[in-house]
PDB file of C-alpha atoms in Angstrom:
ATOM      1  CA  MET A   1       0.000   0.000   0.000  1.00 47.00           C
ATOM      2  CA  ARG A   2       1.227   3.486  -0.810  1.00 49.00           C
ATOM      3  CA  PRO A   3       2.399   5.183   2.416  1.00 44.00           C
ATOM      4  CA  LEU A   4       0.371   8.200   3.450  1.00 41.00           C
ATOM      5  CA  VAL A   5       1.863  10.750   5.763  1.00 37.00           C
ATOM      6  CA  LEU A   6      -0.990  13.033   6.748  1.00 37.00           C
ATOM      7  CA  ALA A   7      -0.089  15.482   9.494  1.00 38.00           C
ATOM      8  CA  ALA A   8      -3.013  16.745  11.580  1.00 37.00           C
ATOM      9  CA  LEU A   9      -2.448  19.644  13.963  1.00 32.00           C
ATOM     10  CA  LEU A  10      -4.081  19.120  17.340  1.00 33.00           C
ATOM     11  CA  ALA A  11      -2.407  21.205  20.098  1.00 32.00           C
ATOM     12  CA  SER A  12      -3.520  24.579  21.508  1.00 31.00           C
ATOM     13  CA  ALA A  13      -2.953  27.885  19.692  1.00 32.00           C
ATOM     14  CA  LEU A  14      -0.585  30.663  20.665  1.00 30.00           C
ATOM     15  CA  ALA A  15      -2.223  34.046  21.200  1.00 31.00           C
ATOM     16  CA  SER A  16      -1.145  36.924  18.948  1.00 33.00           C
ATOM     17  CA  PRO A  17      -1.748  40.652  19.530  1.00 31.00           C
ATOM     18  CA  GLY A  18      -2.705  41.148  15.874  1.00 34.00           C
ATOM     19  CA  LEU A  19      -5.199  38.309  15.804  1.00 34.00           C
ATOM     20  CA  ALA A  20      -8.039  40.470  17.095  1.00 33.00           C
ATOM     21  CA  GLN A  21      -7.981  42.302  13.789  1.00 40.00           C
ATOM     22  CA  THR A  22      -8.871  39.062  12.031  1.00 48.00           C
ATOM     23  CA  VAL A  23     -11.113  37.176  14.465  1.00 54.00           C
ATOM     24  CA  PRO A  24     -12.957  38.237  17.628  1.00 55.00           C
ATOM     25  CA  PRO A  25     -10.863  38.014  20.815  1.00 52.00           C
ATOM     26  CA  ASP A  26     -13.348  35.569  22.345  1.00 54.00           C
ATOM     27  CA  ALA A  27     -13.144  33.126  19.418  1.00 54.00           C
ATOM     28  CA  PRO A  28     -12.330  29.511  20.367  1.00 51.00           C
ATOM     29  CA  ALA A  29      -8.633  28.729  20.539  1.00 51.00           C
ATOM     30  CA  LEU A  30      -7.101  27.092  17.505  1.00 50.00           C
ATOM     31  CA  PRO A  31      -4.845  24.058  17.459  1.00 48.00           C
ATOM     32  CA  HIS A  32      -1.341  25.436  17.041  1.00 44.00           C
ATOM     33  CA  ARG A  33       0.553  24.691  13.813  1.00 42.00           C
ATOM     34  CA  GLN A  34       3.641  23.547  15.639  1.00 39.00           C
ATOM     35  CA  GLY A  35       1.821  20.873  17.648  1.00 37.00           C
ATOM     36  CA  LEU A  36       1.978  18.120  15.071  1.00 36.00           C
ATOM     37  CA  SER A  37       0.718  14.608  15.364  1.00 36.00           C
ATOM     38  CA  MET A  38       0.637  12.054  12.580  1.00 40.00           C
ATOM     39  CA  GLU A  39      -2.744  11.080  11.251  1.00 49.00           C
ATOM     40  CA  MET A  40      -2.784   7.723   9.480  1.00 43.00           C
ATOM     41  CA  PRO A  41      -6.324   7.104   8.187  1.00 44.00           C
ATOM     42  CA  GLN A  42      -7.305   3.463   7.892  1.00 41.00           C
ATOM     43  CA  VAL A  43      -8.296   3.508   4.229  1.00 48.00           C
ATOM     44  CA  GLN A  44      -7.993   0.961   1.488  1.00 58.00           C
ATOM     45  CA  GLU A  45      -5.770   1.759  -1.465  1.00 80.00           C
ATOM     46  CA  ASP A  46      -7.953   3.582  -3.984  1.00 94.00           C
ATOM     47  CA  ALA A  47      -6.957   2.246  -7.393  1.00 95.00           C
ATOM     48  CA  ALA A  48      -9.541   4.402  -9.159  1.00 97.00           C
ATOM     49  CA  LEU A  49      -8.091   7.552  -7.611  1.00 97.00           C
ATOM     50  CA  GLN A  50      -4.559   6.514  -8.514  1.00 97.00           C
ATOM     51  CA  ALA A  51      -5.724   5.896 -12.085  1.00 97.00           C
ATOM     52  CA  ALA A  52      -7.433   9.293 -12.313  1.00 98.00           C
ATOM     53  CA  ILE A  53      -4.282  11.023 -11.099  1.00 98.00           C
ATOM     54  CA  ALA A  54      -1.964   9.044 -13.380  1.00 97.00           C
ATOM     55  CA  SER A  55      -4.202   9.342 -16.441  1.00 97.00           C
ATOM     56  CA  THR A  56      -2.572  10.778 -19.538  1.00 96.00           C
ATOM     57  CA  THR A  57      -5.852  12.549 -20.272  1.00 96.00           C
ATOM     58  CA  ARG A  58      -4.818  15.025 -17.580  1.00 97.00           C
ATOM     59  CA  PRO A  59      -2.784  17.894 -19.045  1.00 97.00           C
ATOM     60  CA  GLU A  60       0.946  17.296 -18.804  1.00 97.00           C
ATOM     61  CA  ALA A  61       1.336  20.608 -16.958  1.00 96.00           C
ATOM     62  CA  ASP A  62      -1.130  19.391 -14.319  1.00 97.00           C
ATOM     63  CA  ARG A  63       0.728  16.131 -13.761  1.00 97.00           C
ATOM     64  CA  ALA A  64       4.035  17.996 -13.504  1.00 97.00           C
ATOM     65  CA  ARG A  65       2.690  19.747 -10.381  1.00 97.00           C
ATOM     66  CA  ASP A  66       1.667  16.578  -8.520  1.00 98.00           C
ATOM     67  CA  GLY A  67       4.895  16.543  -6.537  1.00 97.00           C
ATOM     68  CA  GLN A  68       4.021  19.880  -4.975  1.00 97.00           C
ATOM     69  CA  ARG A  69       0.235  19.548  -4.744  1.00 97.00           C
ATOM     70  CA  HIS A  70       0.091  15.934  -3.480  1.00 97.00           C
ATOM     71  CA  PRO A  71      -3.320  15.073  -4.957  1.00 98.00           C
ATOM     72  CA  PHE A  72      -3.557  11.473  -3.717  1.00 97.00           C
ATOM     73  CA  GLU A  73      -2.568  12.321  -0.153  1.00 96.00           C
ATOM     74  CA  THR A  74      -4.667  15.489  -0.039  1.00 97.00           C
ATOM     75  CA  LEU A  75      -7.838  13.869  -1.366  1.00 98.00           C
ATOM     76  CA  THR A  76      -7.356  10.927   0.990  1.00 97.00           C
ATOM     77  CA  PHE A  77      -6.906  13.351   3.892  1.00 97.00           C
ATOM     78  CA  TRP A  78     -10.148  15.064   2.931  1.00 98.00           C
ATOM     79  CA  GLY A  79     -11.895  11.696   2.928  1.00 97.00           C
ATOM     80  CA  LEU A  80     -12.672  11.198  -0.762  1.00 98.00           C
ATOM     81  CA  GLN A  81     -14.237   7.788  -1.443  1.00 96.00           C
ATOM     82  CA  PRO A  82     -15.953   6.113  -4.396  1.00 97.00           C
ATOM     83  CA  GLY A  83     -19.553   7.091  -5.071  1.00 97.00           C
ATOM     84  CA  LEU A  84     -19.593  10.481  -3.352  1.00 98.00           C
ATOM     85  CA  THR A  85     -21.294  13.635  -4.585  1.00 98.00           C
ATOM     86  CA  VAL A  86     -18.485  16.202  -4.720  1.00 98.00           C
ATOM     87  CA  VAL A  87     -19.089  19.893  -5.366  1.00 98.00           C
ATOM     88  CA  GLU A  88     -16.092  22.002  -6.367  1.00 98.00           C
ATOM     89  CA  ILE A  89     -16.338  25.757  -5.956  1.00 98.00           C
ATOM     90  CA  GLU A  90     -14.906  27.934  -8.717  1.00 98.00           C
ATOM     91  CA  PRO A  91     -12.726  25.270 -10.362  1.00 97.00           C
ATOM     92  CA  GLY A  92     -11.456  27.830 -12.888  1.00 92.00           C
ATOM     93  CA  ARG A  93     -10.657  27.381 -16.547  1.00 91.00           C
ATOM     94  CA  ALA A  94      -7.586  25.244 -15.870  1.00 92.00           C
ATOM     95  CA  GLY A  95      -9.592  22.915 -13.611  1.00 97.00           C
ATOM     96  CA  TRP A  96      -6.623  21.346 -11.807  1.00 97.00           C
ATOM     97  CA  TRP A  97      -8.728  19.492  -9.233  1.00 98.00           C
ATOM     98  CA  ARG A  98     -11.607  19.016 -11.661  1.00 98.00           C
ATOM     99  CA  ASN A  99      -9.375  17.039 -14.007  1.00 98.00           C
ATOM    100  CA  ILE A 100      -9.016  14.461 -11.234  1.00 98.00           C
ATOM    101  CA  LEU A 101     -12.352  14.632  -9.444  1.00 98.00           C
ATOM    102  CA  GLU A 102     -14.654  14.500 -12.453  1.00 98.00           C
ATOM    103  CA  PRO A 103     -13.238  11.327 -14.072  1.00 98.00           C
ATOM    104  CA  TYR A 104     -12.923   9.748 -10.621  1.00 98.00           C
ATOM    105  CA  ALA A 105     -16.612  10.382  -9.946  1.00 98.00           C
ATOM    106  CA  THR A 106     -17.539   8.927 -13.334  1.00 97.00           C
ATOM    107  CA  ALA A 107     -15.427   5.824 -12.726  1.00 97.00           C
ATOM    108  CA  THR A 108     -16.793   5.160  -9.234  1.00 97.00           C
ATOM    109  CA  GLY A 109     -20.486   5.929  -9.650  1.00 97.00           C
ATOM    110  CA  GLY A 110     -20.224   9.284  -7.906  1.00 98.00           C
ATOM    111  CA  ARG A 111     -21.164  12.754  -9.038  1.00 98.00           C
ATOM    112  CA  TYR A 112     -18.998  15.810  -9.677  1.00 98.00           C
ATOM    113  CA  VAL A 113     -20.588  19.271  -9.726  1.00 98.00           C
ATOM    114  CA  ALA A 114     -18.737  22.484 -10.609  1.00 98.00           C
ATOM    115  CA  VAL A 115     -20.191  25.658  -9.103  1.00 98.00           C
ATOM    116  CA  GLY A 116     -19.259  29.217  -9.994  1.00 97.00           C
ATOM    117  CA  ARG A 117     -21.827  31.271  -8.046  1.00 97.00           C
ATOM    118  CA  PRO A 118     -22.713  29.453  -4.826  1.00 98.00           C
ATOM    119  CA  THR A 119     -25.264  31.973  -3.590  1.00 98.00           C
ATOM    120  CA  GLU A 120     -27.236  31.553  -6.812  1.00 98.00           C
ATOM    121  CA  SER A 121     -27.061  27.746  -6.969  1.00 98.00           C
ATOM    122  CA  MET A 122     -24.993  24.959  -5.475  1.00 98.00           C
ATOM    123  CA  GLY A 123     -25.997  22.611  -8.266  1.00 98.00           C
ATOM    124  CA  VAL A 124     -27.327  19.992  -5.835  1.00 98.00           C
ATOM    125  CA  GLU A 125     -30.337  19.558  -3.585  1.00 98.00           C
ATOM    126  CA  ASP A 126     -29.990  20.948  -0.076  1.00 98.00           C
ATOM    127  CA  GLY A 127     -28.399  18.410   2.238  1.00 98.00           C
ATOM    128  CA  SER A 128     -27.270  16.081  -0.557  1.00 98.00           C
ATOM    129  CA  ALA A 129     -23.560  16.803  -1.113  1.00 98.00           C
ATOM    130  CA  ASP A 130     -20.940  14.607   0.543  1.00 98.00           C
ATOM    131  CA  MET A 131     -18.040  17.000   0.023  1.00 98.00           C
ATOM    132  CA  VAL A 132     -17.482  20.620  -0.966  1.00 98.00           C
ATOM    133  CA  VAL A 133     -13.969  21.405  -2.234  1.00 98.00           C
ATOM    134  CA  VAL A 134     -12.547  24.935  -2.050  1.00 98.00           C
ATOM    135  CA  ALA A 135      -9.061  25.500  -3.454  1.00 98.00           C
ATOM    136  CA  ARG A 136      -7.214  28.826  -3.364  1.00 96.00           C
ATOM    137  CA  ALA A 137     -10.245  31.117  -3.222  1.00 97.00           C
ATOM    138  CA  PHE A 138     -10.604  32.663   0.244  1.00 98.00           C
ATOM    139  CA  HIS A 139      -8.264  35.563  -0.583  1.00 97.00           C
ATOM    140  CA  ASN A 140     -10.711  36.660  -3.289  1.00 96.00           C
ATOM    141  CA  TRP A 141     -13.848  36.199  -1.213  1.00 97.00           C
ATOM    142  CA  SER A 142     -12.476  38.071   1.793  1.00 96.00           C
ATOM    143  CA  ARG A 143     -12.014  41.212  -0.289  1.00 94.00           C
ATOM    144  CA  ASP A 144     -15.645  41.651  -1.304  1.00 95.00           C
ATOM    145  CA  GLY A 145     -17.697  40.090   1.483  1.00 96.00           C
ATOM    146  CA  ARG A 146     -18.368  36.712  -0.104  1.00 97.00           C
ATOM    147  CA  THR A 147     -16.841  34.487   2.583  1.00 98.00           C
ATOM    148  CA  ASP A 148     -19.800  34.309   4.973  1.00 98.00           C
ATOM    149  CA  PRO A 149     -22.621  33.896   2.409  1.00 98.00           C
ATOM    150  CA  TYR A 150     -20.594  31.322   0.503  1.00 98.00           C
ATOM    151  CA  LEU A 151     -19.892  29.260   3.619  1.00 98.00           C
ATOM    152  CA  ALA A 152     -23.584  29.394   4.499  1.00 98.00           C
ATOM    153  CA  ALA A 153     -24.398  28.007   1.037  1.00 98.00           C
ATOM    154  CA  PHE A 154     -21.859  25.200   1.474  1.00 98.00           C
ATOM    155  CA  PHE A 155     -23.304  24.281   4.866  1.00 98.00           C
ATOM    156  CA  LYS A 156     -26.820  24.129   3.430  1.00 98.00           C
ATOM    157  CA  ALA A 157     -25.763  21.946   0.489  1.00 98.00           C
ATOM    158  CA  LEU A 158     -23.870  19.368   2.553  1.00 98.00           C
ATOM    159  CA  LYS A 159     -25.351  16.329   4.216  1.00 98.00           C
ATOM    160  CA  PRO A 160     -25.050  16.122   7.991  1.00 98.00           C
ATOM    161  CA  GLY A 161     -21.556  14.684   8.409  1.00 98.00           C
ATOM    162  CA  GLY A 162     -20.466  16.085   5.033  1.00 98.00           C
ATOM    163  CA  VAL A 163     -16.986  17.532   4.531  1.00 98.00           C
ATOM    164  CA  LEU A 164     -15.794  21.006   3.619  1.00 98.00           C
ATOM    165  CA  ALA A 165     -12.312  20.526   2.133  1.00 98.00           C
ATOM    166  CA  VAL A 166     -10.006  23.549   1.945  1.00 98.00           C
ATOM    167  CA  GLU A 167      -6.642  24.244   0.333  1.00 98.00           C
ATOM    168  CA  GLN A 168      -5.489  27.860   0.601  1.00 98.00           C
ATOM    169  CA  HIS A 169      -2.350  30.008   0.374  1.00 98.00           C
ATOM    170  CA  ARG A 170      -1.400  30.721   3.994  1.00 98.00           C
ATOM    171  CA  SER A 171      -0.078  33.992   5.406  1.00 98.00           C
ATOM    172  CA  VAL A 172       1.652  34.413   8.726  1.00 95.00           C
ATOM    173  CA  ASP A 173      -1.056  34.020  11.351  1.00 93.00           C
ATOM    174  CA  GLY A 174      -2.176  36.973  13.425  1.00 91.00           C
ATOM    175  CA  LEU A 175      -2.251  39.370  10.470  1.00 94.00           C
ATOM    176  CA  ASN A 176      -5.310  41.333   9.387  1.00 95.00           C
ATOM    177  CA  VAL A 177      -6.829  39.536   6.414  1.00 96.00           C
ATOM    178  CA  ALA A 178      -7.589  42.906   4.790  1.00 95.00           C
ATOM    179  CA  ASP A 179      -3.868  43.658   4.718  1.00 96.00           C
ATOM    180  CA  VAL A 180      -2.722  40.427   3.093  1.00 97.00           C
ATOM    181  CA  ALA A 181      -5.574  39.113   0.917  1.00 97.00           C
ATOM    182  CA  SER A 182      -4.417  41.196  -2.058  1.00 97.00           C
ATOM    183  CA  THR A 183      -1.194  39.137  -2.047  1.00 98.00           C
ATOM    184  CA  GLY A 184      -3.184  35.892  -2.407  1.00 97.00           C
ATOM    185  CA  TYR A 185      -2.495  34.748   1.157  1.00 98.00           C
ATOM    186  CA  VAL A 186      -4.820  34.738   4.182  1.00 98.00           C
ATOM    187  CA  PRO A 187      -4.318  33.698   7.822  1.00 98.00           C
ATOM    188  CA  GLU A 188      -5.313  30.142   8.657  1.00 98.00           C
ATOM    189  CA  SER A 189      -7.159  31.477  11.695  1.00 97.00           C
ATOM    190  CA  TYR A 190      -9.356  33.583   9.402  1.00 97.00           C
ATOM    191  CA  VAL A 191     -10.538  30.557   7.418  1.00 98.00           C
ATOM    192  CA  ILE A 192     -11.076  28.462  10.535  1.00 98.00           C
ATOM    193  CA  HIS A 193     -13.015  31.154  12.356  1.00 97.00           C
ATOM    194  CA  ALA A 194     -15.214  31.841   9.323  1.00 98.00           C
ATOM    195  CA  ALA A 195     -16.022  28.153   8.856  1.00 98.00           C
ATOM    196  CA  ARG A 196     -16.764  27.669  12.544  1.00 98.00           C
ATOM    197  CA  SER A 197     -19.044  30.709  12.481  1.00 98.00           C
ATOM    198  CA  ALA A 198     -20.967  29.082   9.631  1.00 98.00           C
ATOM    199  CA  GLY A 199     -21.555  25.995  11.790  1.00 98.00           C
ATOM    200  CA  PHE A 200     -18.708  23.745  10.662  1.00 98.00           C
ATOM    201  CA  GLU A 201     -16.475  21.787  13.013  1.00 98.00           C
ATOM    202  CA  LEU A 202     -12.729  21.778  12.371  1.00 98.00           C
ATOM    203  CA  GLU A 203     -11.884  18.098  12.222  1.00 98.00           C
ATOM    204  CA  ALA A 204      -8.258  18.096  11.071  1.00 97.00           C
ATOM    205  CA  ARG A 205      -5.396  20.247   9.822  1.00 97.00           C
ATOM    206  CA  SER A 206      -2.549  18.912   7.720  1.00 97.00           C
ATOM    207  CA  GLU A 207       0.897  20.143   6.722  1.00 97.00           C
ATOM    208  CA  LEU A 208       0.826  18.105   3.514  1.00 96.00           C
ATOM    209  CA  ASN A 209       1.032  21.270   1.434  1.00 98.00           C
ATOM    210  CA  ALA A 210       3.254  23.327   3.716  1.00 98.00           C
ATOM    211  CA  ASN A 211       6.298  24.946   2.168  1.00 98.00           C
ATOM    212  CA  PRO A 212       8.784  26.438   4.671  1.00 97.00           C
ATOM    213  CA  LYS A 213      10.745  27.974   1.780  1.00 98.00           C
ATOM    214  CA  ASP A 214       7.869  30.366   1.106  1.00 98.00           C
ATOM    215  CA  ASP A 215       8.349  33.577   3.121  1.00 97.00           C
ATOM    216  CA  ARG A 216       5.222  35.137   1.478  1.00 97.00           C
ATOM    217  CA  ASP A 217       7.209  38.294   0.680  1.00 97.00           C
ATOM    218  CA  HIS A 218       7.141  38.446  -3.111  1.00 98.00           C
ATOM    219  CA  PRO A 219       7.017  41.419  -5.498  1.00 97.00           C
ATOM    220  CA  PHE A 220       3.761  40.298  -7.135  1.00 98.00           C
ATOM    221  CA  GLY A 221       2.207  38.320  -4.317  1.00 98.00           C
ATOM    222  CA  VAL A 222       1.661  34.588  -4.557  1.00 98.00           C
ATOM    223  CA  TRP A 223       1.452  34.946  -8.338  1.00 98.00           C
ATOM    224  CA  THR A 224       5.201  35.576  -8.395  1.00 98.00           C
ATOM    225  CA  LEU A 225       5.691  31.898  -7.589  1.00 98.00           C
ATOM    226  CA  ALA A 226       5.023  28.894  -9.787  1.00 97.00           C
ATOM    227  CA  PRO A 227       2.818  28.082 -11.586  1.00 97.00           C
ATOM    228  CA  THR A 228       1.886  31.668 -12.565  1.00 97.00           C
ATOM    229  CA  ARG A 229       5.459  33.020 -12.341  1.00 98.00           C
ATOM    230  CA  THR A 230       4.622  36.697 -12.860  1.00 98.00           C
ATOM    231  CA  SER A 231       7.951  38.421 -13.496  1.00 98.00           C
ATOM    232  CA  GLU A 232       6.995  41.939 -14.535  1.00 98.00           C
ATOM    233  CA  ARG A 233       4.290  44.389 -13.551  1.00 96.00           C
ATOM    234  CA  ASP A 234       3.867  48.162 -13.243  1.00 95.00           C
ATOM    235  CA  GLY A 235       7.417  48.870 -14.322  1.00 96.00           C
ATOM    236  CA  ARG A 236       8.981  46.381 -11.909  1.00 97.00           C
ATOM    237  CA  ALA A 237      10.809  43.472 -13.539  1.00 98.00           C
ATOM    238  CA  LEU A 238      12.557  40.625 -11.774  1.00 98.00           C
ATOM    239  CA  THR A 239      16.223  40.076 -12.512  1.00 98.00           C
ATOM    240  CA  VAL A 240      17.382  36.699 -13.756  1.00 98.00           C
ATOM    241  CA  GLU A 241      18.771  35.996 -10.292  1.00 98.00           C
ATOM    242  CA  GLU A 242      15.499  36.968  -8.563  1.00 98.00           C
ATOM    243  CA  ARG A 243      13.486  34.786 -10.927  1.00 98.00           C
ATOM    244  CA  ALA A 244      15.750  31.806 -10.293  1.00 98.00           C
ATOM    245  CA  ALA A 245      15.546  32.263  -6.513  1.00 98.00           C
ATOM    246  CA  LEU A 246      11.743  32.456  -6.588  1.00 98.00           C
ATOM    247  CA  ASP A 247      11.476  29.423  -8.839  1.00 98.00           C
ATOM    248  CA  ALA A 248      13.566  27.537  -6.281  1.00 98.00           C
ATOM    249  CA  VAL A 249      10.868  28.231  -3.681  1.00 98.00           C
ATOM    250  CA  GLY A 250       8.334  26.156  -5.585  1.00 98.00           C
ATOM    251  CA  GLU A 251       4.631  26.665  -4.980  1.00 98.00           C
ATOM    252  CA  SER A 252       3.130  28.532  -2.033  1.00 98.00           C
ATOM    253  CA  ASP A 253       2.890  27.531   1.600  1.00 98.00           C
ATOM    254  CA  ARG A 254      -0.680  26.255   1.957  1.00 98.00           C
ATOM    255  CA  MET A 255      -3.074  25.254   4.677  1.00 98.00           C
ATOM    256  CA  THR A 256      -4.970  21.998   4.145  1.00 98.00           C
ATOM    257  CA  LEU A 257      -8.080  21.752   6.293  1.00 98.00           C
ATOM    258  CA  ARG A 258     -10.962  19.349   6.795  1.00 98.00           C
ATOM    259  CA  PHE A 259     -14.190  20.654   8.292  1.00 98.00           C
ATOM    260  CA  ARG A 260     -17.346  18.662   8.933  1.00 98.00           C
ATOM    261  CA  LYS A 261     -21.004  19.602   9.114  1.00 98.00           C
ATOM    262  CA  PRO A 262     -22.235  18.219  12.452  1.00 98.00           C
ATOM    263  CA  GLU A 263     -24.282  15.037  12.235  1.00 95.00           C
ATOM    264  CA  ALA A 264     -27.045  16.722  14.202  1.00 90.00           C
ATOM    265  CA  ALA A 265     -27.292  19.690  11.810  1.00 82.00           C
ATOM    266  CA  ASN A 266     -30.294  20.068   9.554  1.00 73.00           C
TER     267      ASN A 266
END
């Protein structure tokens, strides 16, 4: 069986003087990032998922990023199984996760639904989705007030016990989300607090997609890094040496979170 190293963070959070700008001071304490324990889910090897990831029908550029995005481990951490109804929010034109999830759903008797405007329609009946996947979107939503209404829509669409799966560029915690969202990064505490406020329970945090090389201080925000690799904007151009150093960082430091709608929720 392929080894899965899925790190869930379970210890208590450290207080930060800037955190009150992002979440209320009386918000529940968060498990601290540095308190790591190893989560080893008891799951059977998913041959259909391995086949979807390895498929040559996926764009070559997508497959080239697997080493940094860890699709098998991440989807296993989120709890993906055959036959589920999976809703992906704003998959984008490139559809990196869609190119795995949609054929996997087809192969296993599940259902994949792509949603662009959650407050207009979630594409499924209320209380029928098994999983809602959100990848790299909270920095956009936080800038125009979409976070709370979107999370409410996700909660309504999910079954009791359903999973909200999140991958997001992660800023240093304790910062004001309004100050960093334009760079593509947001504090992990911001996402967790918003999801909890919508009724979700934080079930697990993983460092699968952490990148300690990423200091988040880039001339053009997260888009300076791969895969976008912006190198020039508004009269500022990276030198050859700067571009090489940033390429050596790889992709962003990212939080990977699993929330659950309580079983008792309607």
